[in-house]
PDB file of C-alpha atoms in Angstrom:
ATOM      1  CA  GLN A   1     -12.381   2.799  16.173  1.00 68.00           C
ATOM      2  CA  LYS A   2     -10.014   2.404  13.295  1.00 76.00           C
ATOM      3  CA  GLU A   3     -11.285  -0.166  10.437  1.00 88.00           C
ATOM      4  CA  VAL A   4      -8.250  -2.182  10.573  1.00 92.00           C
ATOM      5  CA  GLU A   5      -5.812  -2.581  13.673  1.00 92.00           C
ATOM      6  CA  GLN A   6      -2.363  -3.955  13.308  1.00 93.00           C
ATOM      7  CA  ASP A   7       0.330  -4.057  15.906  1.00 88.00           C
ATOM      8  CA  PRO A   8       3.338  -1.731  14.591  1.00 85.00           C
ATOM      9  CA  GLY A   9       5.989  -3.990  16.245  1.00 85.00           C
ATOM     10  CA  PRO A  10       8.836  -4.359  15.746  1.00 91.00           C
ATOM     11  CA  LEU A  11       8.670  -7.931  16.071  1.00 95.00           C
ATOM     12  CA  SER A  12      12.193  -9.621  16.410  1.00 97.00           C
ATOM     13  CA  VAL A  13      12.635 -13.445  15.934  1.00 97.00           C
ATOM     14  CA  PRO A  14      15.549 -15.774  15.479  1.00 97.00           C
ATOM     15  CA  GLU A  15      16.195 -17.390  12.081  1.00 97.00           C
ATOM     16  CA  GLY A  16      14.009 -20.564  11.804  1.00 97.00           C
ATOM     17  CA  ALA A  17      11.336 -19.354  13.905  1.00 97.00           C
ATOM     18  CA  ILE A  18       7.505 -19.432  13.160  1.00 97.00           C
ATOM     19  CA  VAL A  19       6.212 -15.794  12.871  1.00 97.00           C
ATOM     20  CA  SER A  20       2.591 -14.771  13.397  1.00 97.00           C
ATOM     21  CA  LEU A  21       1.211 -11.570  12.066  1.00 97.00           C
ATOM     22  CA  ASN A  22      -2.279 -10.417  12.783  1.00 96.00           C
ATOM     23  CA  CYS A  23      -4.886  -7.732  11.892  1.00 96.00           C
ATOM     24  CA  THR A  24      -8.422  -7.100  13.404  1.00 96.00           C
ATOM     25  CA  TYR A  25     -11.023  -5.302  11.594  1.00 95.00           C
ATOM     26  CA  SER A  26     -14.393  -3.845  12.446  1.00 92.00           C
ATOM     27  CA  ASN A  27     -16.551  -4.013   9.365  1.00 89.00           C
ATOM     28  CA  SER A  28     -18.301  -7.438   8.841  1.00 89.00           C
ATOM     29  CA  ALA A  29     -18.655  -6.563   5.154  1.00 89.00           C
ATOM     30  CA  PHE A  30     -15.164  -7.019   4.358  1.00 89.00           C
ATOM     31  CA  GLN A  31     -14.715 -10.038   2.175  1.00 89.00           C
ATOM     32  CA  TYR A  32     -11.179  -9.598   0.383  1.00 91.00           C
ATOM     33  CA  PHE A  33      -8.145  -9.985   2.423  1.00 94.00           C
ATOM     34  CA  MET A  34      -4.545  -9.417   1.396  1.00 94.00           C
ATOM     35  CA  TRP A  35      -1.062  -9.414   2.862  1.00 97.00           C
ATOM     36  CA  TYR A  36       1.626  -7.098   1.417  1.00 97.00           C
ATOM     37  CA  ARG A  37       5.415  -7.046   2.133  1.00 97.00           C
ATOM     38  CA  GLN A  38       7.310  -3.801   1.913  1.00 95.00           C
ATOM     39  CA  TYR A  39      11.112  -3.818   2.221  1.00 94.00           C
ATOM     40  CA  SER A  40      12.762  -0.526   3.321  1.00 89.00           C
ATOM     41  CA  ARG A  41      12.561   2.183   0.666  1.00 83.00           C
ATOM     42  CA  LYS A  42      10.495  -0.095  -1.705  1.00 89.00           C
ATOM     43  CA  GLY A  43       6.991  -0.137  -2.632  1.00 92.00           C
ATOM     44  CA  PRO A  44       4.624  -2.824  -1.117  1.00 95.00           C
ATOM     45  CA  GLU A  45       4.396  -5.999  -3.037  1.00 94.00           C
ATOM     46  CA  LEU A  46       1.482  -8.436  -2.869  1.00 94.00           C
ATOM     47  CA  LEU A  47       2.244 -11.688  -0.889  1.00 95.00           C
ATOM     48  CA  MET A  48      -1.133 -13.297  -0.336  1.00 94.00           C
ATOM     49  CA  TYR A  49      -4.649 -12.972  -1.399  1.00 91.00           C
ATOM     50  CA  THR A  50      -7.763 -14.549   0.263  1.00 90.00           C
ATOM     51  CA  TYR A  51     -11.481 -14.218  -0.498  1.00 86.00           C
ATOM     52  CA  SER A  52     -13.813 -14.823   2.497  1.00 83.00           C
ATOM     53  CA  SER A  53     -12.938 -17.353   5.354  1.00 82.00           C
ATOM     54  CA  GLY A  54     -10.370 -19.955   5.476  1.00 85.00           C
ATOM     55  CA  ASN A  55      -6.627 -20.831   4.941  1.00 90.00           C
ATOM     56  CA  LYS A  56      -4.461 -20.260   2.025  1.00 92.00           C
ATOM     57  CA  GLU A  57      -0.876 -21.782   1.816  1.00 94.00           C
ATOM     58  CA  ASP A  58       2.038 -20.664  -0.475  1.00 94.00           C
ATOM     59  CA  GLY A  59       5.301 -22.134   0.204  1.00 96.00           C
ATOM     60  CA  ARG A  60       6.440 -20.974   3.816  1.00 97.00           C
ATOM     61  CA  PHE A  61       3.495 -18.417   4.117  1.00 97.00           C
ATOM     62  CA  THR A  62       0.030 -19.460   5.175  1.00 97.00           C
ATOM     63  CA  ALA A  63      -2.855 -16.763   5.390  1.00 96.00           C
ATOM     64  CA  GLN A  64      -5.791 -17.486   7.576  1.00 96.00           C
ATOM     65  CA  VAL A  65      -9.072 -15.565   7.770  1.00 95.00           C
ATOM     66  CA  ASP A  66     -11.615 -16.002  10.777  1.00 93.00           C
ATOM     67  CA  LYS A  67     -14.629 -13.802   9.773  1.00 91.00           C
ATOM     68  CA  SER A  68     -16.446 -14.752  12.900  1.00 91.00           C
ATOM     69  CA  SER A  69     -13.809 -13.157  15.003  1.00 93.00           C
ATOM     70  CA  LYS A  70     -12.822 -10.460  12.377  1.00 94.00           C
ATOM     71  CA  TYR A  71      -9.367 -11.568  12.703  1.00 94.00           C
ATOM     72  CA  ILE A  72      -6.825 -12.365   9.974  1.00 96.00           C
ATOM     73  CA  SER A  73      -3.439 -13.812  10.243  1.00 96.00           C
ATOM     74  CA  LEU A  74      -0.088 -14.449   8.262  1.00 97.00           C
ATOM     75  CA  PHE A  75       2.104 -17.308   9.302  1.00 97.00           C
ATOM     76  CA  ILE A  76       5.683 -17.630   8.154  1.00 98.00           C
ATOM     77  CA  ARG A  77       7.470 -20.942   8.735  1.00 97.00           C
ATOM     78  CA  ASP A  78      11.189 -21.302   8.890  1.00 98.00           C
ATOM     79  CA  SER A  79      11.734 -17.560   8.936  1.00 98.00           C
ATOM     80  CA  GLN A  80      14.740 -16.252   7.088  1.00 97.00           C
ATOM     81  CA  PRO A  81      16.689 -12.960   7.454  1.00 97.00           C
ATOM     82  CA  SER A  82      15.426 -12.051   3.920  1.00 97.00           C
ATOM     83  CA  ASP A  83      11.916 -12.040   5.467  1.00 98.00           C
ATOM     84  CA  SER A  84      12.835  -8.994   7.463  1.00 97.00           C
ATOM     85  CA  ALA A  85      10.431  -6.186   6.266  1.00 96.00           C
ATOM     86  CA  THR A  86       7.153  -4.522   7.186  1.00 95.00           C
ATOM     87  CA  TYR A  87       4.070  -6.431   6.523  1.00 97.00           C
ATOM     88  CA  LEU A  88       0.646  -4.714   5.807  1.00 96.00           C
ATOM     89  CA  CYS A  89      -2.718  -6.331   5.894  1.00 96.00           C
ATOM     90  CA  ALA A  90      -5.261  -4.857   3.384  1.00 94.00           C
ATOM     91  CA  ILE A  91      -8.906  -5.562   3.255  1.00 92.00           C
ATOM     92  CA  SER A  92     -11.925  -4.467   1.194  1.00 89.00           C
ATOM     93  CA  THR A  93     -15.612  -5.005   0.863  1.00 86.00           C
ATOM     94  CA  GLY A  94     -15.195  -5.317  -2.911  1.00 80.00           C
ATOM     95  CA  ARG A  95     -17.021  -1.824  -3.362  1.00 76.00           C
ATOM     96  CA  ARG A  96     -14.216   0.627  -2.707  1.00 75.00           C
ATOM     97  CA  ALA A  97     -10.440   0.893  -2.588  1.00 80.00           C
ATOM     98  CA  LEU A  98      -8.464  -1.269  -0.102  1.00 87.00           C
ATOM     99  CA  THR A  99      -8.131  -0.285   3.545  1.00 89.00           C
ATOM    100  CA  PHE A 100      -4.532  -0.770   4.871  1.00 91.00           C
ATOM    101  CA  GLY A 101      -3.418  -1.638   8.348  1.00 92.00           C
ATOM    102  CA  SER A 102      -0.454   0.374   9.707  1.00 91.00           C
ATOM    103  CA  GLY A 103       2.048  -2.434   9.177  1.00 93.00           C
ATOM    104  CA  THR A 104       4.140  -4.690  11.425  1.00 95.00           C
ATOM    105  CA  ARG A 105       7.957  -4.427  11.168  1.00 94.00           C
ATOM    106  CA  LEU A 106       9.482  -7.881  11.355  1.00 97.00           C
ATOM    107  CA  GLN A 107      13.145  -8.569  12.030  1.00 97.00           C
ATOM    108  CA  VAL A 108      14.618 -11.895  11.529  1.00 97.00           C
ATOM    109  CA  GLN A 109      17.856 -12.484  13.369  1.00 96.00           C
ATOM    110  CA  PRO A 110      20.509 -14.733  11.707  1.00 94.00           C
TER     111      PRO A 110
ATOM    112  CA  GLU B   1       9.065  -1.778 -18.661  1.00 61.00           C
ATOM    113  CA  THR B   2       6.847  -4.115 -16.565  1.00 80.00           C
ATOM    114  CA  GLY B   3       4.432  -3.506 -13.710  1.00 93.00           C
ATOM    115  CA  VAL B   4       4.228   0.120 -12.170  1.00 96.00           C
ATOM    116  CA  THR B   5       6.943   2.699 -12.655  1.00 96.00           C
ATOM    117  CA  GLN B   6       7.528   5.914 -11.030  1.00 97.00           C
ATOM    118  CA  THR B   7       9.658   8.753 -11.641  1.00 97.00           C
ATOM    119  CA  PRO B   8      11.545  10.474 -10.217  1.00 97.00           C
ATOM    120  CA  ARG B   9      12.665   7.975  -7.367  1.00 96.00           C
ATOM    121  CA  HIS B  10      14.086  10.872  -5.283  1.00 96.00           C
ATOM    122  CA  LEU B  11      13.105  14.543  -5.312  1.00 96.00           C
ATOM    123  CA  VAL B  12      14.253  17.445  -3.061  1.00 96.00           C
ATOM    124  CA  MET B  13      12.321  20.595  -3.529  1.00 93.00           C
ATOM    125  CA  GLY B  14      11.922  24.084  -1.787  1.00 91.00           C
ATOM    126  CA  MET B  15       8.583  25.481  -0.493  1.00 89.00           C
ATOM    127  CA  THR B  16       8.207  27.614  -3.403  1.00 88.00           C
ATOM    128  CA  ASN B  17       9.077  25.162  -6.152  1.00 89.00           C
ATOM    129  CA  LYS B  18       6.610  23.469  -8.454  1.00 94.00           C
ATOM    130  CA  LYS B  19       7.227  19.863  -9.561  1.00 95.00           C
ATOM    131  CA  SER B  20       5.436  16.794 -10.876  1.00 97.00           C
ATOM    132  CA  LEU B  21       5.651  13.031  -9.901  1.00 98.00           C
ATOM    133  CA  LYS B  22       4.955  10.752 -12.760  1.00 98.00           C
ATOM    134  CA  CYS B  23       3.343   7.148 -12.644  1.00 98.00           C
ATOM    135  CA  GLU B  24       3.082   4.661 -15.463  1.00 98.00           C
ATOM    136  CA  GLN B  25       1.529   1.244 -15.267  1.00 97.00           C
ATOM    137  CA  HIS B  26       2.094  -1.525 -17.952  1.00 95.00           C
ATOM    138  CA  LEU B  27      -0.463  -3.964 -16.705  1.00 95.00           C
ATOM    139  CA  GLY B  28      -3.524  -2.893 -18.660  1.00 94.00           C
ATOM    140  CA  HIS B  29      -5.517  -1.893 -15.416  1.00 94.00           C
ATOM    141  CA  ASN B  30      -8.162   0.699 -15.332  1.00 93.00           C
ATOM    142  CA  ALA B  31      -7.617   2.122 -11.814  1.00 93.00           C
ATOM    143  CA  MET B  32      -4.742   4.126 -10.451  1.00 95.00           C
ATOM    144  CA  TYR B  33      -4.082   5.454  -6.996  1.00 95.00           C
ATOM    145  CA  TRP B  34      -1.752   7.925  -5.148  1.00 97.00           C
ATOM    146  CA  TYR B  35      -0.756   7.179  -1.654  1.00 96.00           C
ATOM    147  CA  LYS B  36       1.360   9.067   0.849  1.00 96.00           C
ATOM    148  CA  GLN B  37       3.484   6.870   3.442  1.00 93.00           C
ATOM    149  CA  SER B  38       5.113   9.020   6.124  1.00 91.00           C
ATOM    150  CA  ALA B  39       7.505   7.472   8.761  1.00 83.00           C
ATOM    151  CA  LYS B  40       5.641   5.427  11.375  1.00 75.00           C
ATOM    152  CA  LYS B  41       2.338   6.086   9.822  1.00 82.00           C
ATOM    153  CA  PRO B  42      -0.101   3.832   7.861  1.00 82.00           C
ATOM    154  CA  LEU B  43      -0.615   4.344   4.097  1.00 89.00           C
ATOM    155  CA  GLU B  44      -2.702   7.456   3.425  1.00 91.00           C
ATOM    156  CA  LEU B  45      -4.909   7.203   0.248  1.00 92.00           C
ATOM    157  CA  MET B  46      -4.865  10.364  -1.434  1.00 95.00           C
ATOM    158  CA  PHE B  47      -6.644  10.004  -4.974  1.00 95.00           C
ATOM    159  CA  VAL B  48      -8.306   7.226  -6.796  1.00 93.00           C
ATOM    160  CA  TYR B  49      -8.813   7.257 -10.492  1.00 94.00           C
ATOM    161  CA  ASN B  50     -11.122   4.815 -12.337  1.00 91.00           C
ATOM    162  CA  PHE B  51     -11.213   4.862 -16.321  1.00 91.00           C
ATOM    163  CA  LYS B  52      -9.561   8.408 -16.117  1.00 90.00           C
ATOM    164  CA  GLU B  53     -12.291   9.818 -13.777  1.00 91.00           C
ATOM    165  CA  GLN B  54     -11.378  10.896 -10.277  1.00 90.00           C
ATOM    166  CA  THR B  55     -13.637   8.665  -7.881  1.00 89.00           C
ATOM    167  CA  GLU B  56     -11.988   9.588  -4.570  1.00 86.00           C
ATOM    168  CA  ASN B  57     -10.157  12.455  -3.054  1.00 88.00           C
ATOM    169  CA  ASN B  58      -9.585  11.953   0.756  1.00 86.00           C
ATOM    170  CA  SER B  59      -9.562  15.729   1.777  1.00 89.00           C
ATOM    171  CA  VAL B  60      -6.070  16.132   0.297  1.00 94.00           C
ATOM    172  CA  PRO B  61      -4.858  19.972   0.435  1.00 94.00           C
ATOM    173  CA  SER B  62      -5.021  21.744  -2.971  1.00 94.00           C
ATOM    174  CA  ARG B  63      -1.283  21.962  -3.183  1.00 96.00           C
ATOM    175  CA  PHE B  64      -1.446  18.463  -4.473  1.00 97.00           C
ATOM    176  CA  SER B  65      -3.078  18.272  -7.880  1.00 96.00           C
ATOM    177  CA  PRO B  66      -3.464  15.066  -9.665  1.00 97.00           C
ATOM    178  CA  GLU B  67      -3.878  14.481 -13.423  1.00 97.00           C
ATOM    179  CA  CYS B  68      -4.992  11.278 -15.182  1.00 96.00           C
ATOM    180  CA  PRO B  69      -4.756  11.785 -19.077  1.00 95.00           C
ATOM    181  CA  ASN B  70      -5.391   7.948 -19.642  1.00 94.00           C
ATOM    182  CA  SER B  71      -5.542   4.769 -17.787  1.00 91.00           C
ATOM    183  CA  SER B  72      -1.823   4.189 -17.953  1.00 95.00           C
ATOM    184  CA  HIS B  73      -0.415   7.230 -16.608  1.00 97.00           C
ATOM    185  CA  LEU B  74      -0.992   9.317 -13.502  1.00 98.00           C
ATOM    186  CA  PHE B  75       0.635  12.496 -12.436  1.00 98.00           C
ATOM    187  CA  LEU B  76       0.830  14.436  -9.155  1.00 98.00           C
ATOM    188  CA  HIS B  77       1.576  18.065  -9.517  1.00 97.00           C
ATOM    189  CA  LEU B  78       3.215  19.637  -6.401  1.00 96.00           C
ATOM    190  CA  HIS B  79       3.394  23.479  -5.495  1.00 94.00           C
ATOM    191  CA  THR B  80       3.962  25.511  -2.510  1.00 93.00           C
ATOM    192  CA  LEU B  81       4.499  22.227  -0.436  1.00 94.00           C
ATOM    193  CA  GLN B  82       5.267  22.245   3.290  1.00 94.00           C
ATOM    194  CA  PRO B  83       8.239  20.329   5.097  1.00 94.00           C
ATOM    195  CA  GLU B  84       5.454  18.050   6.622  1.00 94.00           C
ATOM    196  CA  ASP B  85       4.735  16.858   2.954  1.00 96.00           C
ATOM    197  CA  SER B  86       7.931  15.028   2.955  1.00 96.00           C
ATOM    198  CA  ALA B  87       7.198  11.459   2.495  1.00 95.00           C
ATOM    199  CA  LEU B  88       7.215   8.436   0.253  1.00 96.00           C
ATOM    200  CA  TYR B  89       4.599   8.753  -2.383  1.00 97.00           C
ATOM    201  CA  LEU B  90       3.496   5.582  -3.906  1.00 97.00           C
ATOM    202  CA  CYS B  91       1.359   5.041  -6.987  1.00 97.00           C
ATOM    203  CA  ALA B  92      -0.575   1.769  -7.497  1.00 95.00           C
ATOM    204  CA  SER B  93      -2.913   0.361  -9.969  1.00 95.00           C
ATOM    205  CA  SER B  94      -5.596  -2.301 -10.161  1.00 92.00           C
ATOM    206  CA  GLN B  95      -8.051  -3.912 -12.560  1.00 90.00           C
ATOM    207  CA  ASP B  96     -10.706  -1.589 -11.149  1.00 82.00           C
ATOM    208  CA  SER B  97     -11.324   0.339  -8.007  1.00 77.00           C
ATOM    209  CA  GLY B  98     -13.649  -1.989  -6.210  1.00 76.00           C
ATOM    210  CA  GLY B  99     -11.306  -3.750  -3.863  1.00 74.00           C
ATOM    211  CA  GLU B 100      -9.143  -5.484  -6.445  1.00 80.00           C
ATOM    212  CA  THR B 101      -5.595  -6.401  -5.786  1.00 88.00           C
ATOM    213  CA  GLN B 102      -3.349  -3.275  -6.074  1.00 92.00           C
ATOM    214  CA  TYR B 103       0.047  -3.334  -7.477  1.00 94.00           C
ATOM    215  CA  PHE B 104       2.569  -0.674  -6.355  1.00 95.00           C
ATOM    216  CA  GLY B 105       5.372   1.191  -7.902  1.00 96.00           C
ATOM    217  CA  PRO B 106       8.718   1.809  -6.129  1.00 95.00           C
ATOM    218  CA  GLY B 107       7.623   5.221  -4.826  1.00 96.00           C
ATOM    219  CA  THR B 108       9.015   8.662  -4.986  1.00 97.00           C
ATOM    220  CA  ARG B 109      11.040   9.800  -1.873  1.00 96.00           C
ATOM    221  CA  LEU B 110      10.248  13.529  -1.398  1.00 96.00           C
ATOM    222  CA  LEU B 111      11.899  15.911   0.859  1.00 96.00           C
ATOM    223  CA  VAL B 112      10.602  19.400   1.101  1.00 95.00           C
ATOM    224  CA  LEU B 113      13.119  21.968   2.571  1.00 93.00           C
TER     225      LEU B 113
END
């Protein structure tokens, strides 16, 4: 079993839709949860950072962590064509380097 | 320069060539990383350096040789590569190597002929 599972997509939605991106993980020791966005032919950029359980909101983006279910989510409200990218979840126990999901490719249609 | 920079951005090399990738971080971080990203595959962590010392080597073939002369610079020396080594090579840095947020460079897109 992989440490982090992420549906590769692609996920295609119309402009203005609410997007839900998810990852599941297997190690209950993970405490740090991040979402990165990667545009084509660019390096990943940090989007959201969450420690332990709960929600975190930043503009149109909301990150959710459910440690009991080992499930993390990223919601994008009022999605825009400029949100079209690959979204990677990344998690850590705090003792070693990040473990990345395989990434979900999102396409927002105008 | 700000953030993490990588040069060259694109590289084409033959299997018998020797080349080097360079990464520089301007964030005052202590840890630096090399990743390989192939099409439709997850990021593969290659090497981790913390305070110039290598702390992780994820069974990377010896044709990839990293060098970290100081906390701001990281090199990846390449020799006798194979076509399957063609990929985007990403450098990242973080405050330390214990799960801190990592900041990525733009990557070097490598094509091995």
